[in-house]
């Protein structure tokens, strides 16, 4: 291996939480799990999820704003997060009947479940009404169906979802004109529908647009109240920024990126912003502190007695899990190698969205080689498809991978683990392994 090649490639080491470093240091544990599972697996750590959730709740409490954090369940299907949400009196955001039932089965109360997404099925609306869930209504025809179902299933709590300004082509939300008509209908249907308030969701991770739209949505609550409707809450959705890499590493990569850093010169139009500010609960703090006409959003919410609802997914899962792929083989290809992993790139979902999951994978050798030299390698999946590639970028591994080694992808809990999972080639889906305990004695079990 020409060491000048590895020296020329950028390093993008993930920011690793302490629990992951400690668990990775227990080499036998990961190999024992692999021995029991046989293939790739995901490791998830509920205590970190709990800490992230408490951080959001603490921001609301510090600003003295009534509110509720709803975990965006679509970001990761594991059941262990739901138990934490139930224990901490948080909510769960769902968009299907199976998701709703899964939340209920893990102790989340119906009144703490939000139902979002595009037009909901009658069965989902009926289930939501029976359990007292909060449903985001996306269009006028859905409003009518919800009212009809509520006549027999029970009064339904709803939010009216706004079409974000500047996003006229979005599939989600109602225009201002439709919102006015919806308010009139809610006043007429108040025996069957309880208008709890309004919701919206914005793409991107900027603070100011969210705060501005939240300020504006408070005005819609005033319009609803003028019609005798309660309108006691607004939901600002998700989209809370996360950090995976150090600023300097991300800046160098984005500044100097070249096509020959990638296998076959693969090009990507965009990447997730892996280093950004502010993130997570600090971003919520910034949103609540944003001023409009001399008052912060928190001050206006308190003055109007309006609760703030939010639906973070990735931001609750950051630093809460990683993925392990066994190595099947390695071959040299020109000045770099191709490592083949046991598993499919669909288990690192960014790869199947026309992008790349950039934090460096970590090689965990079964046997350390004291004379090892670093090697450059991309990483392919085990399928027969040319585009089944977990890592197109040529990454530097500490030594030549061998069958039986493990390849750890850090920080994959948020959307990466199972968003695009598939049993292609009849390969089973990687199971989720819940780890708890501490360095002295880690314990693990299968998620349910």
Short mmCIF file of C-alpha atoms in Angstrom, two decimals:
data_model
loop_
_atom_site.label_atom_id
_atom_site.label_comp_id
_atom_site.label_asym_id
_atom_site.label_seq_id
_atom_site.Cartn_x
_atom_site.Cartn_y
_atom_site.Cartn_z
CA UNK A 1 0.00 0.00 0.00
CA UNK A 2 1.30 3.41 -0.99
CA UNK A 3 1.20 5.42 2.23
CA UNK A 4 1.09 8.66 0.26
CA UNK A 5 -2.42 7.69 -0.79
CA UNK A 6 -3.69 7.30 2.77
CA UNK A 7 -1.95 10.50 3.84
CA UNK A 8 -3.77 12.44 1.12
CA UNK A 9 -7.24 11.30 2.19
CA UNK A 10 -9.17 13.38 4.75
CA UNK A 11 -10.12 11.96 8.12
CA UNK A 12 -13.68 12.51 9.34
CA UNK A 13 -13.69 10.87 12.78
CA UNK A 14 -17.06 10.94 14.48
CA UNK A 15 -17.52 12.72 17.77
CA UNK A 16 -17.95 9.67 19.99
CA UNK A 17 -19.94 9.79 23.23
CA UNK A 18 -18.28 8.35 26.31
CA UNK A 19 -20.53 5.30 26.52
CA UNK A 20 -19.60 4.26 22.96
CA UNK A 21 -15.87 4.66 23.60
CA UNK A 22 -16.19 2.56 26.76
CA UNK A 23 -18.23 -0.14 25.07
CA UNK A 24 -15.89 -0.24 22.08
CA UNK A 25 -12.98 -0.70 24.48
CA UNK A 26 -14.61 -3.93 25.68
CA UNK A 27 -13.56 -5.82 22.56
CA UNK A 28 -15.06 -9.13 23.64
CA UNK A 29 -18.55 -7.71 24.01
CA UNK A 30 -19.04 -6.76 20.34
CA UNK A 31 -17.56 -10.04 19.15
CA UNK A 32 -19.80 -11.93 21.59
CA UNK A 33 -22.86 -10.13 20.22
CA UNK A 34 -21.74 -10.91 16.68
CA UNK A 35 -21.30 -14.57 17.66
CA UNK A 36 -24.88 -14.65 18.94
CA UNK A 37 -26.40 -12.68 16.03
CA UNK A 38 -24.34 -14.01 13.17
CA UNK A 39 -24.65 -10.94 10.94
CA UNK A 40 -24.77 -7.17 11.13
CA UNK A 41 -26.48 -5.54 14.10
CA UNK A 42 -27.40 -2.15 15.53
CA UNK A 43 -26.47 -1.13 19.08
CA UNK A 44 -28.77 1.33 20.87
CA UNK A 45 -28.31 3.03 24.24
CA UNK A 46 -31.53 4.31 25.93
CA UNK A 47 -29.75 6.36 28.66
CA UNK A 48 -28.34 8.73 26.05
CA UNK A 49 -31.79 9.12 24.48
CA UNK A 50 -33.14 9.95 27.95
CA UNK A 51 -30.45 12.59 28.47
CA UNK A 52 -31.24 14.20 25.11
CA UNK A 53 -34.96 14.21 25.91
CA UNK A 54 -34.44 15.75 29.35
CA UNK A 55 -32.33 18.51 27.77
CA UNK A 56 -35.28 19.57 25.59
CA UNK A 57 -37.67 19.39 28.53
CA UNK A 58 -35.29 21.45 30.66
CA UNK A 59 -35.23 24.24 28.05
CA UNK A 60 -39.03 24.48 28.14
CA UNK A 61 -38.97 24.57 31.93
CA UNK A 62 -36.22 27.20 32.05
CA UNK A 63 -38.22 29.48 29.76
CA UNK A 64 -41.37 28.72 31.80
CA UNK A 65 -43.17 27.66 28.64
CA UNK A 66 -45.84 24.99 28.79
CA UNK A 67 -45.09 22.32 26.24
CA UNK A 68 -44.60 18.75 25.18
CA UNK A 69 -41.76 16.95 23.42
CA UNK A 70 -43.00 14.29 20.98
CA UNK A 71 -40.36 11.80 19.85
CA UNK A 72 -40.54 11.51 16.04
CA UNK A 73 -40.84 7.73 15.88
CA UNK A 74 -40.09 7.47 12.16
CA UNK A 75 -36.44 8.28 12.91
CA UNK A 76 -35.87 4.86 14.51
CA UNK A 77 -38.22 1.91 15.01
CA UNK A 78 -36.74 0.57 18.26
CA UNK A 79 -39.17 0.08 21.11
CA UNK A 80 -36.70 1.03 23.85
CA UNK A 81 -37.07 4.74 23.03
CA UNK A 82 -40.83 4.50 23.60
CA UNK A 83 -40.37 3.15 27.12
CA UNK A 84 -38.08 6.08 27.93
CA UNK A 85 -40.59 8.55 26.50
CA UNK A 86 -43.36 7.03 28.62
CA UNK A 87 -41.24 7.10 31.78
CA UNK A 88 -40.33 10.76 31.25
CA UNK A 89 -43.91 11.85 30.41
CA UNK A 90 -42.93 12.73 26.86
CA UNK A 91 -45.03 12.17 23.77
CA UNK A 92 -44.51 10.16 20.60
CA UNK A 93 -45.21 11.33 17.06
CA UNK A 94 -46.59 8.58 14.79
CA UNK A 95 -47.96 8.36 11.25
CA UNK A 96 -49.43 4.87 10.99
CA UNK A 97 -51.56 2.38 12.89
CA UNK A 98 -48.63 0.04 13.67
CA UNK A 99 -46.61 2.96 15.05
CA UNK A 100 -49.53 4.07 17.22
CA UNK A 101 -50.11 0.54 18.54
CA UNK A 102 -46.38 0.11 19.21
CA UNK A 103 -46.35 3.30 21.28
CA UNK A 104 -49.38 2.22 23.29
CA UNK A 105 -47.83 -1.20 23.89
CA UNK A 106 -44.78 0.45 25.47
CA UNK A 107 -46.82 2.48 27.92
CA UNK A 108 -47.24 5.78 26.07
CA UNK A 109 -50.66 7.20 26.92
CA UNK A 110 -52.98 8.00 24.04
CA UNK A 111 -53.19 11.64 25.06
CA UNK A 112 -49.38 11.81 24.67
CA UNK A 113 -49.41 10.51 21.09
CA UNK A 114 -49.43 12.89 18.13
CA UNK A 115 -50.57 11.66 14.73
CA UNK A 116 -49.03 13.45 11.76
CA UNK A 117 -48.24 12.80 8.11
CA UNK A 118 -50.30 13.25 4.98
CA UNK A 119 -53.96 12.18 4.70
CA UNK A 120 -54.62 9.60 7.39
CA UNK A 121 -56.65 6.44 6.85
CA UNK A 122 -60.08 6.15 8.47
CA UNK A 123 -58.72 3.32 10.62
CA UNK A 124 -55.90 5.51 11.92
CA UNK A 125 -58.26 8.40 12.66
CA UNK A 126 -60.64 6.08 14.47
CA UNK A 127 -57.85 4.59 16.58
CA UNK A 128 -56.59 8.08 17.41
CA UNK A 129 -60.05 9.23 18.46
CA UNK A 130 -60.58 6.19 20.68
CA UNK A 131 -57.31 6.80 22.52
CA UNK A 132 -57.47 10.58 22.77
CA UNK A 133 -54.50 11.25 20.50
CA UNK A 134 -53.72 14.65 18.99
CA UNK A 135 -54.12 14.61 15.19
CA UNK A 136 -52.59 17.09 12.76
CA UNK A 137 -55.20 17.68 10.05
CA UNK A 138 -53.61 18.28 6.67
CA UNK A 139 -56.51 19.30 4.41
CA UNK A 140 -60.18 20.27 4.34
CA UNK A 141 -61.38 16.87 3.16
CA UNK A 142 -59.47 15.18 5.98
CA UNK A 143 -61.14 17.57 8.41
CA UNK A 144 -64.55 16.37 7.22
CA UNK A 145 -63.58 12.71 7.48
CA UNK A 146 -62.20 13.27 10.97
CA UNK A 147 -65.43 14.91 12.08
CA UNK A 148 -67.53 12.07 10.68
CA UNK A 149 -65.41 9.45 12.44
CA UNK A 150 -65.51 11.44 15.69
CA UNK A 151 -69.30 11.26 15.72
CA UNK A 152 -69.06 7.61 16.75
CA UNK A 153 -65.45 7.16 17.89
CA UNK A 154 -65.38 10.11 20.28
CA UNK A 155 -64.42 13.76 20.20
CA UNK A 156 -61.14 14.20 18.38
CA UNK A 157 -58.34 16.59 19.39
CA UNK A 158 -56.80 18.22 16.35
CA UNK A 159 -54.19 20.65 15.11
CA UNK A 160 -54.55 22.39 11.75
CA UNK A 161 -51.31 22.06 9.79
CA UNK A 162 -50.09 25.15 7.99
CA UNK A 163 -48.51 25.19 4.55
CA UNK A 164 -45.18 26.95 5.20
CA UNK A 165 -44.80 30.30 3.44
CA UNK A 166 -42.38 30.00 0.57
CA UNK A 167 -43.11 26.30 0.09
CA UNK A 168 -46.12 26.34 -2.26
CA UNK A 169 -45.29 22.91 -3.69
CA UNK A 170 -45.13 21.07 -0.38
CA UNK A 171 -47.43 18.07 -0.07
CA UNK A 172 -48.19 19.01 3.52
CA UNK A 173 -50.32 21.67 5.15
CA UNK A 174 -53.18 23.97 4.21
CA UNK A 175 -53.02 27.41 2.64
CA UNK A 176 -54.14 30.45 4.62
CA UNK A 177 -57.40 30.53 2.67
CA UNK A 178 -58.11 26.88 3.53
CA UNK A 179 -57.19 27.53 7.17
CA UNK A 180 -59.84 30.25 7.36
CA UNK A 181 -62.44 27.82 6.00
CA UNK A 182 -61.19 25.13 8.41
CA UNK A 183 -61.69 27.49 11.36
CA UNK A 184 -65.26 28.11 10.34
CA UNK A 185 -65.89 24.36 10.08
CA UNK A 186 -64.22 23.71 13.44
CA UNK A 187 -66.60 26.22 15.02
CA UNK A 188 -69.54 24.39 13.44
CA UNK A 189 -68.19 20.95 14.41
CA UNK A 190 -67.07 21.80 17.94
CA UNK A 191 -69.19 18.96 19.39
CA UNK A 192 -66.98 16.46 17.54
CA UNK A 193 -63.66 18.27 17.03
CA UNK A 194 -61.56 20.11 19.60
CA UNK A 195 -59.19 22.55 17.91
CA UNK A 196 -56.12 22.36 20.11
CA UNK A 197 -54.12 24.64 17.83
CA UNK A 198 -51.88 24.72 14.76
CA UNK A 199 -48.74 22.99 13.50
CA UNK A 200 -46.09 23.39 10.84
CA UNK A 201 -42.81 21.80 9.78
CA UNK A 202 -39.91 23.49 8.02
CA UNK A 203 -37.06 21.95 6.04
CA UNK A 204 -33.54 23.00 6.93
CA UNK A 205 -32.05 23.79 10.32
CA UNK A 206 -32.18 27.58 10.64
CA UNK A 207 -33.42 29.17 13.88
CA UNK A 208 -34.93 32.43 12.60
CA UNK A 209 -37.49 30.99 10.12
CA UNK A 210 -38.89 28.65 12.79
CA UNK A 211 -39.20 31.40 15.34
CA UNK A 212 -40.74 33.78 12.81
CA UNK A 213 -43.35 31.26 11.73
CA UNK A 214 -44.08 30.37 15.36
CA UNK A 215 -44.66 34.07 16.15
CA UNK A 216 -47.02 34.25 13.19
CA UNK A 217 -48.84 31.07 14.22
CA UNK A 218 -49.66 32.63 17.58
CA UNK A 219 -51.75 35.11 15.59
CA UNK A 220 -53.71 32.20 14.12
CA UNK A 221 -54.48 31.02 17.65
CA UNK A 222 -55.95 34.46 18.30
CA UNK A 223 -58.14 34.14 15.20
CA UNK A 224 -59.35 30.76 16.38
CA UNK A 225 -60.13 32.04 19.85
CA UNK A 226 -62.17 34.85 18.33
CA UNK A 227 -64.42 32.09 16.98
CA UNK A 228 -64.73 30.53 20.44
CA UNK A 229 -62.20 27.76 19.75
CA UNK A 230 -59.61 26.87 22.43
CA UNK A 231 -56.40 26.94 20.29
CA UNK A 232 -54.06 26.41 23.24
CA UNK A 233 -50.97 25.04 21.46
CA UNK A 234 -48.71 25.33 18.43
CA UNK A 235 -46.33 22.67 17.13
CA UNK A 236 -43.12 23.71 15.39
CA UNK A 237 -42.36 20.16 14.20
CA UNK A 238 -38.85 18.73 14.07
CA UNK A 239 -35.71 19.62 12.17
CA UNK A 240 -33.48 20.29 15.17
CA UNK A 241 -29.86 20.34 14.05
CA UNK A 242 -27.32 17.69 15.06
CA UNK A 243 -23.53 17.49 15.10
CA UNK A 244 -21.50 14.45 14.06
CA UNK A 245 -18.06 15.93 13.21
CA UNK A 246 -15.69 18.58 14.50
CA UNK A 247 -15.96 21.97 12.83
CA UNK A 248 -12.43 21.90 11.47
CA UNK A 249 -12.81 18.45 9.90
CA UNK A 250 -16.11 19.33 8.25
CA UNK A 251 -14.82 22.68 7.01
CA UNK A 252 -11.75 21.07 5.46
CA UNK A 253 -13.81 18.39 3.75
CA UNK A 254 -16.35 20.79 2.27
CA UNK A 255 -13.62 23.20 1.18
CA UNK A 256 -11.25 20.70 -0.43
CA UNK A 257 -13.57 17.88 -1.60
CA UNK A 258 -12.44 16.11 -4.77
CA UNK A 259 -14.11 13.43 -6.86
CA UNK A 260 -11.08 11.14 -6.61
CA UNK A 261 -11.68 10.82 -2.86
CA UNK A 262 -14.59 8.56 -3.81
CA UNK A 263 -14.75 5.09 -5.35
CA UNK A 264 -15.26 5.31 -9.12
CA UNK A 265 -15.26 9.11 -8.85
CA UNK A 266 -18.78 9.02 -7.43
CA UNK A 267 -20.32 12.48 -7.14
CA UNK A 268 -22.97 13.67 -4.70
CA UNK A 269 -25.07 16.81 -4.97
CA UNK A 270 -25.35 17.39 -1.23
CA UNK A 271 -24.60 15.99 2.19
CA UNK A 272 -26.23 16.35 5.57
CA UNK A 273 -24.53 19.28 7.39
CA UNK A 274 -22.48 17.14 9.78
CA UNK A 275 -21.19 20.12 11.81
CA UNK A 276 -23.53 23.01 12.58
CA UNK A 277 -24.66 25.37 15.35
CA UNK A 278 -26.78 25.52 17.42
CA UNK A 279 -27.88 21.92 17.85
CA UNK A 280 -30.51 19.94 19.74
CA UNK A 281 -31.87 21.56 22.87
CA UNK A 282 -29.60 24.58 22.35
CA UNK A 283 -31.42 25.22 19.08
CA UNK A 284 -34.76 25.11 20.90
CA UNK A 285 -33.35 27.64 23.38
CA UNK A 286 -32.37 29.88 20.46
CA UNK A 287 -35.83 29.59 18.89
CA UNK A 288 -37.52 30.54 22.15
CA UNK A 289 -35.14 33.46 22.58
CA UNK A 290 -35.73 34.89 19.09
CA UNK A 291 -37.43 38.28 19.30
CA UNK A 292 -40.35 39.71 17.37
CA UNK A 293 -41.46 43.30 17.95
CA UNK A 294 -39.44 43.50 21.14
CA UNK A 295 -40.60 40.24 22.73
CA UNK A 296 -39.11 36.78 22.61
CA UNK A 297 -41.12 33.80 21.43
CA UNK A 298 -41.10 32.45 24.99
CA UNK A 299 -42.56 35.71 26.31
CA UNK A 300 -45.31 35.69 23.71
CA UNK A 301 -46.20 32.06 24.40
CA UNK A 302 -46.45 32.75 28.12
CA UNK A 303 -48.50 35.92 27.60
CA UNK A 304 -50.96 34.12 25.33
CA UNK A 305 -50.99 30.97 27.52
CA UNK A 306 -50.06 28.81 24.52
CA UNK A 307 -48.15 25.54 24.84
CA UNK A 308 -45.24 24.78 22.52
CA UNK A 309 -45.17 21.30 20.98
CA UNK A 310 -42.17 19.91 19.11
CA UNK A 311 -41.35 16.68 17.30
CA UNK A 312 -37.58 16.01 17.33
CA UNK A 313 -36.40 12.68 15.98
CA UNK A 314 -32.73 12.71 15.04
CA UNK A 315 -31.98 15.23 17.80
CA UNK A 316 -33.19 12.79 20.47
CA UNK A 317 -31.19 9.94 18.92
CA UNK A 318 -27.89 11.73 18.44
CA UNK A 319 -25.05 9.79 20.10
CA UNK A 320 -27.50 7.03 21.08
CA UNK A 321 -26.48 4.18 18.80
CA UNK A 322 -24.13 2.69 16.21
CA UNK A 323 -24.10 -0.09 13.62
CA UNK A 324 -21.72 -3.03 13.29
CA UNK A 325 -21.01 -4.94 10.08
CA UNK A 326 -18.84 -8.09 10.04
CA UNK A 327 -16.09 -8.06 7.43
CA UNK A 328 -16.38 -10.73 4.74
CA UNK A 329 -13.31 -9.86 2.70
CA UNK A 330 -10.92 -7.29 1.27
CA UNK A 331 -9.28 -6.92 -2.12
CA UNK A 332 -6.85 -4.42 -3.53
CA UNK A 333 -8.15 -2.22 -6.35
CA UNK A 334 -5.47 0.07 -7.82
CA UNK A 335 -4.26 2.37 -5.03
CA UNK A 336 -7.05 1.54 -2.61
CA UNK A 337 -9.02 -1.48 -1.49
CA UNK A 338 -12.61 -2.64 -1.41
CA UNK A 339 -13.87 -4.07 1.85
CA UNK A 340 -16.98 -6.23 1.61
CA UNK A 341 -19.23 -6.19 4.65
CA UNK A 342 -21.82 -8.73 5.69
CA UNK A 343 -25.01 -6.75 5.18
CA UNK A 344 -26.54 -4.22 2.83
CA UNK A 345 -26.02 -0.51 2.35
CA UNK A 346 -29.76 -0.06 2.96
CA UNK A 347 -28.89 -0.42 6.65
CA UNK A 348 -27.05 2.92 6.39
CA UNK A 349 -29.93 4.76 4.82
CA UNK A 350 -28.11 7.89 3.65
CA UNK A 351 -26.52 5.77 0.92
CA UNK A 352 -29.91 5.04 -0.64
CA UNK A 353 -30.97 8.71 -0.62
CA UNK A 354 -28.44 9.73 -3.25
CA UNK A 355 -25.99 10.86 -0.56
CA UNK A 356 -23.28 9.48 1.71
CA UNK A 357 -23.00 8.90 5.46
CA UNK A 358 -19.66 10.60 6.03
CA UNK A 359 -18.39 9.91 9.58
CA UNK A 360 -15.49 7.46 9.36
CA UNK A 361 -16.26 3.80 10.06
CA UNK A 362 -13.97 2.22 12.66
CA UNK A 363 -12.23 -1.10 12.02
CA UNK A 364 -12.22 -3.43 15.04
CA UNK A 365 -9.79 -6.25 14.19
CA UNK A 366 -10.34 -9.69 15.61
CA UNK A 367 -6.56 -9.83 16.04
CA UNK A 368 -4.43 -6.72 16.13
CA UNK A 369 -1.42 -6.79 13.81
CA UNK A 370 1.57 -5.10 15.47
CA UNK A 371 3.14 -4.51 12.05
CA UNK A 372 -0.08 -3.23 10.48
CA UNK A 373 0.01 -0.35 8.05
CA UNK A 374 -3.01 1.83 7.31
CA UNK A 375 -4.98 1.10 4.15
CA UNK A 376 -7.39 3.13 2.08
CA UNK A 377 -10.69 1.41 1.33
CA UNK A 378 -14.26 1.94 0.29
CA UNK A 379 -16.87 -0.43 1.75
CA UNK A 380 -19.35 -2.48 -0.26
CA UNK A 381 -22.36 -4.52 0.79
CA UNK A 382 -22.87 -8.23 0.31
CA UNK A 383 -25.42 -8.03 -2.52
CA UNK A 384 -24.80 -8.61 -6.20
CA UNK A 385 -25.62 -4.97 -7.08
CA UNK A 386 -22.81 -2.65 -8.18
CA UNK A 387 -24.35 0.27 -6.31
CA UNK A 388 -24.64 -1.57 -2.99
CA UNK A 389 -21.92 0.51 -1.34
CA UNK A 390 -21.91 1.51 2.31
CA UNK A 391 -19.03 3.97 1.93
CA UNK A 392 -18.07 5.36 -1.47
CA UNK A 393 -15.48 7.63 0.12
CA UNK A 394 -12.01 6.12 0.40
CA UNK A 395 -11.50 5.96 4.15
CA UNK A 396 -8.29 5.13 5.97
CA UNK A 397 -8.47 1.99 8.13
CA UNK A 398 -5.82 1.12 10.69
CA UNK A 399 -4.91 -2.15 8.97
CA UNK A 400 -5.99 -4.43 6.16
CA UNK A 401 -9.46 -5.78 7.05
CA UNK A 402 -9.77 -9.55 7.41
CA UNK A 403 -12.77 -11.88 7.50
CA UNK A 404 -14.07 -11.95 11.06
CA UNK A 405 -13.15 -8.35 11.81
CA UNK A 406 -15.90 -5.87 12.62
CA UNK A 407 -16.59 -2.50 11.02
CA UNK A 408 -18.37 -0.03 13.31
CA UNK A 409 -20.36 2.87 11.87
CA UNK A 410 -20.77 5.47 14.64
CA UNK A 411 -23.85 7.52 15.45
CA UNK A 412 -26.36 5.83 13.16
CA UNK A 413 -29.43 5.83 15.42
CA UNK A 414 -31.01 8.88 13.77
CA UNK A 415 -32.59 7.74 10.49
CA UNK A 416 -29.64 5.60 9.36
CA UNK A 417 -30.47 2.24 10.94
CA UNK A 418 -33.69 1.19 9.32
CA UNK A 419 -35.28 3.91 7.21
CA UNK A 420 -34.69 1.98 3.98
CA UNK A 421 -34.14 -1.51 5.32
CA UNK A 422 -34.71 -4.44 2.97
CA UNK A 423 -34.49 -8.23 3.05
CA UNK A 424 -32.95 -8.28 -0.42
CA UNK A 425 -31.33 -11.68 -1.13
CA UNK A 426 -33.51 -12.90 1.79
CA UNK A 427 -30.96 -11.49 4.20
CA UNK A 428 -32.57 -10.83 7.60
CA UNK A 429 -32.80 -7.27 8.85
CA UNK A 430 -30.07 -6.39 11.36
CA UNK A 431 -31.53 -6.65 14.87
CA UNK A 432 -31.29 -3.86 17.41
CA UNK A 433 -29.27 -4.66 20.51
CA UNK A 434 -30.13 -2.62 23.60
CA UNK A 435 -27.11 -2.02 25.83
CA UNK A 436 -27.27 -0.75 29.39
CA UNK A 437 -25.01 -0.74 32.40
CA UNK A 438 -21.54 0.69 32.58
CA UNK A 439 -17.93 -0.08 31.80
CA UNK A 440 -17.69 -2.51 34.71
CA UNK A 441 -20.55 -4.68 33.48
CA UNK A 442 -22.38 -4.07 30.23
CA UNK A 443 -25.67 -5.89 29.67
CA UNK A 444 -27.40 -6.40 26.34
CA UNK A 445 -30.70 -7.71 25.03
CA UNK A 446 -32.73 -7.73 21.85
CA UNK A 447 -35.05 -4.77 21.37
CA UNK A 448 -38.75 -5.44 21.15
#
